[in-house]
Coordinates of N, CA and C in Angstrom, one line a residue:
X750 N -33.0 162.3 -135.9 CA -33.6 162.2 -137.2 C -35.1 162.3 -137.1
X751 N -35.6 163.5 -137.8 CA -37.2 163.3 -137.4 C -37.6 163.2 -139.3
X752 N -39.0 162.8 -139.7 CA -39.7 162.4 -140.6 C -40.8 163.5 -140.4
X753 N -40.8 164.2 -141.3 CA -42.4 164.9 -141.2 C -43.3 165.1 -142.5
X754 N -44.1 164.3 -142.5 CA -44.9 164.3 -143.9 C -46.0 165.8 -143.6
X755 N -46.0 166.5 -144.9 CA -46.9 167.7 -145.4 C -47.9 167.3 -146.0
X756 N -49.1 167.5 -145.8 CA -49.7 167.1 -146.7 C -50.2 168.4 -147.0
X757 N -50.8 168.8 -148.9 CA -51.1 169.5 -149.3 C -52.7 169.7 -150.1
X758 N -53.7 169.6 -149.1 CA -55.0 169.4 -149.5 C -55.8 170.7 -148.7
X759 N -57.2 170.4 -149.8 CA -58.4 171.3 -149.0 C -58.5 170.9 -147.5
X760 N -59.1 172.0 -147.0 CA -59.0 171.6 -145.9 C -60.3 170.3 -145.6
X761 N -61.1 170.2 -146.2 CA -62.1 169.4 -145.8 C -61.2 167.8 -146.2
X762 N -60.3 167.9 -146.8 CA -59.8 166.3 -146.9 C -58.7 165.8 -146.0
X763 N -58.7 166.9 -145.0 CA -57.6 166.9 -143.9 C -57.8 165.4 -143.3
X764 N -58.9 164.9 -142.9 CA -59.2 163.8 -141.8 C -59.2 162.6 -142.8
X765 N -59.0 162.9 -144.7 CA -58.8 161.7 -145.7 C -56.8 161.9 -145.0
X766 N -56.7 162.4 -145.2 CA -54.8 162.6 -145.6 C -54.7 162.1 -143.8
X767 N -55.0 162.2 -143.0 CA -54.5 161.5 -141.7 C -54.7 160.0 -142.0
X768 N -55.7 159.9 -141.9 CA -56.5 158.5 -142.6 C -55.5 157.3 -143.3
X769 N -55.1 158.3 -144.4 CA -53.9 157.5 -145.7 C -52.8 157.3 -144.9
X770 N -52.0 158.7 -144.3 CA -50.9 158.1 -143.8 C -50.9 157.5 -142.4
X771 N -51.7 157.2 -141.8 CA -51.7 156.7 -140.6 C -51.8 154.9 -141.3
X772 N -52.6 154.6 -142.8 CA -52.6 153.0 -142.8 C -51.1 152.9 -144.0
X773 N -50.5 153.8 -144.2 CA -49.6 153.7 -144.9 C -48.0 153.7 -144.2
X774 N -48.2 154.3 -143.3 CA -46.9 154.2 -142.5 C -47.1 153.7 -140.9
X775 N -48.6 153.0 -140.6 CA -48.8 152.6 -139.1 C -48.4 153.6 -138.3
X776 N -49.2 154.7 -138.4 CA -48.8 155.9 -137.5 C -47.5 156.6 -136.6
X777 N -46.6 156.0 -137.7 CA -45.5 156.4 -137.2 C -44.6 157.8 -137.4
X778 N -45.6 158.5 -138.3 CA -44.7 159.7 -138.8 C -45.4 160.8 -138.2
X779 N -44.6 161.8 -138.0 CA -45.5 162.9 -137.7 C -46.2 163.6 -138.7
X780 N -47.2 164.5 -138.3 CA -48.5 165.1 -139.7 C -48.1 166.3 -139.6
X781 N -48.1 167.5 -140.7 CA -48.0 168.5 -141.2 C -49.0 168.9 -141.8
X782 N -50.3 169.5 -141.5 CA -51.4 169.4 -142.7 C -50.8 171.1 -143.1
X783 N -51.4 171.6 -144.3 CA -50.8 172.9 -144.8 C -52.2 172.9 -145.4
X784 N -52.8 173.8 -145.0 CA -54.3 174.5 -145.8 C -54.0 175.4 -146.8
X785 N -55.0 175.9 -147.8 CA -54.4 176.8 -148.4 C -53.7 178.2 -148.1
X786 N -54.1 178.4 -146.8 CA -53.6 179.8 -146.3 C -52.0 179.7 -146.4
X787 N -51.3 178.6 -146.3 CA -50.0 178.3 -145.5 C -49.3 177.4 -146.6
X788 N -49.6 177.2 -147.6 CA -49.1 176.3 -148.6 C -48.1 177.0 -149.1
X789 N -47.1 178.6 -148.2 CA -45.7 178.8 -148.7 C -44.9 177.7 -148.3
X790 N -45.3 176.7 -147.2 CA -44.4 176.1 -146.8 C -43.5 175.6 -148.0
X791 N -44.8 174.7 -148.9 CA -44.1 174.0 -150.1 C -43.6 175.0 -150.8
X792 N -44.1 176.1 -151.5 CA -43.5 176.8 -152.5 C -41.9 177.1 -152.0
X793 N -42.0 177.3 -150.9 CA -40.5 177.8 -150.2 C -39.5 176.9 -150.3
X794 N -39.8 175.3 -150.8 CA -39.3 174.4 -150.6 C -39.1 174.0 -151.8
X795 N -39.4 174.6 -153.0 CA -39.0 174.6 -154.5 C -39.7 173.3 -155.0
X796 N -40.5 172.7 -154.7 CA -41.2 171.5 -154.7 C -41.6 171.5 -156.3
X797 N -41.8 170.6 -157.4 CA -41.7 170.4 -158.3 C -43.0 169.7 -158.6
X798 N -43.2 168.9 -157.8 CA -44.5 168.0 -157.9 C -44.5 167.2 -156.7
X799 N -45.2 165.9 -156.6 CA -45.9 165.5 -155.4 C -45.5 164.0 -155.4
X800 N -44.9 162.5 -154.5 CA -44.3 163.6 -153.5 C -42.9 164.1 -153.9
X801 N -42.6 164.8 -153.1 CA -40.9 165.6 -152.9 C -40.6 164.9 -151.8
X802 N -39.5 164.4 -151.4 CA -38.8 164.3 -150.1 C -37.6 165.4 -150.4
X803 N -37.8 165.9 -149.3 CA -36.2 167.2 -149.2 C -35.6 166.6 -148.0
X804 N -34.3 166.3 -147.4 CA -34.0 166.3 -146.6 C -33.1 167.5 -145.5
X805 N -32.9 167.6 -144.8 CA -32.4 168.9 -144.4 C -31.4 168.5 -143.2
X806 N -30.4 169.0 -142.8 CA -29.1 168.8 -142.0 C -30.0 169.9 -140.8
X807 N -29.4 169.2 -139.4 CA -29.7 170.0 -138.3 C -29.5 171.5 -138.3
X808 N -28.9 172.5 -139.2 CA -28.9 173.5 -139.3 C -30.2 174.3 -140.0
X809 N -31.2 173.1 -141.2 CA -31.9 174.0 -142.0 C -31.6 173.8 -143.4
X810 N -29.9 173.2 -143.8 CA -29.5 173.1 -144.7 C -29.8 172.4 -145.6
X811 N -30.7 172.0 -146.7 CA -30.8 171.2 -147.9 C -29.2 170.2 -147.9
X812 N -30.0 169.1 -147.6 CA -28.4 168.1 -148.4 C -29.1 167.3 -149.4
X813 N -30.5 166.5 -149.2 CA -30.8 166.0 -150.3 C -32.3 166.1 -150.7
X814 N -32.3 165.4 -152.2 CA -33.7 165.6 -152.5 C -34.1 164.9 -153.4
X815 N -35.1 164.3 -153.5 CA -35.9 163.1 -154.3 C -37.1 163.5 -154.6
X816 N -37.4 163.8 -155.8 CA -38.6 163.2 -156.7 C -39.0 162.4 -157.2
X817 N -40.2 162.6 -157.0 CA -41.0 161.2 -156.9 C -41.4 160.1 -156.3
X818 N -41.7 159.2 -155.9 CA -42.0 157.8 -155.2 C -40.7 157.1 -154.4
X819 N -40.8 157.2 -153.7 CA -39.4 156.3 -152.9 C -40.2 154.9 -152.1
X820 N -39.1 153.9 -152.4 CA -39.5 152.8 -151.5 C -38.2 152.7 -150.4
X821 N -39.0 153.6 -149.0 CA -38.3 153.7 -147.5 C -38.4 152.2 -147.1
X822 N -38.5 151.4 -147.5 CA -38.7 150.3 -146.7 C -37.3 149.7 -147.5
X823 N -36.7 149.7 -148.4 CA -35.6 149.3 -149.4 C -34.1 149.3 -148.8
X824 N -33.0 148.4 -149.3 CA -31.7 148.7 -148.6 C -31.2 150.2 -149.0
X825 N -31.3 150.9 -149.7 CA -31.2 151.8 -150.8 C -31.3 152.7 -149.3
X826 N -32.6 153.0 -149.5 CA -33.1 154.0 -148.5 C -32.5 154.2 -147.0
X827 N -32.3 153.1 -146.6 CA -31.9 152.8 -145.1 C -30.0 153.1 -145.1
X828 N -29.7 152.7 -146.5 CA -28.3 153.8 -146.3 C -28.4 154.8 -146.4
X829 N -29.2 155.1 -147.3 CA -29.2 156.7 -147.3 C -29.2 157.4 -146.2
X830 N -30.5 156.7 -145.4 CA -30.0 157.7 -143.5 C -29.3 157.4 -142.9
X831 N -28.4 156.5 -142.7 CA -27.4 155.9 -142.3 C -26.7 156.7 -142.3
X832 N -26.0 157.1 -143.9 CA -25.3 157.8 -144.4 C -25.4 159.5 -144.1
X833 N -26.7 160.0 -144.1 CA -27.0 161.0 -143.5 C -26.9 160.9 -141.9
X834 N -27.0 160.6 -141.0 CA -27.0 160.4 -139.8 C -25.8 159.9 -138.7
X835 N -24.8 159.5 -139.8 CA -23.5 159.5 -139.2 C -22.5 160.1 -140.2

């Protein structure tokens, strides 16, 4: 099970967006920065607004997806990967 946060900023706010999620999740997730050159990642990902969580099966496959604000820290959430994961 990997976690990869995207962030979608200028490039000059790249070292703000490390900054945020490194005191927001105690550096536990891995970083994705996407400049504007590379910002098909999101478009490709059908993304609607900010954040998106997609989640994806070892193949690539979409199984789920959430808009908007999630609280990962919740019993809610922790089934969910549970549930995903076994």
């Amino acid at each position: 099970f990997q976690v990869i946060a995207i962030s979608v900023d200028a490039t000059e706010d790249k070292d703000y967006a490390i900054q945020r999620l490194e005191e927001l999740t105690g550096g536990v997730l891995d970083f994705y920065f996407a400049p504007p050159e590379k910002w098909e990642v999101v478009y490709d990902s059908s993304a609607r607004g900010f954040p998106t969580t997609v989640i994806y099966d070892e193949d690539g496959v979409e199984i789920a997806r959430l808009a908007g604000e999630a609280d990962w820290n919740s019993y809610e959430a922790a089934a969910l990967v549970d549930a995903i994961t076994n």
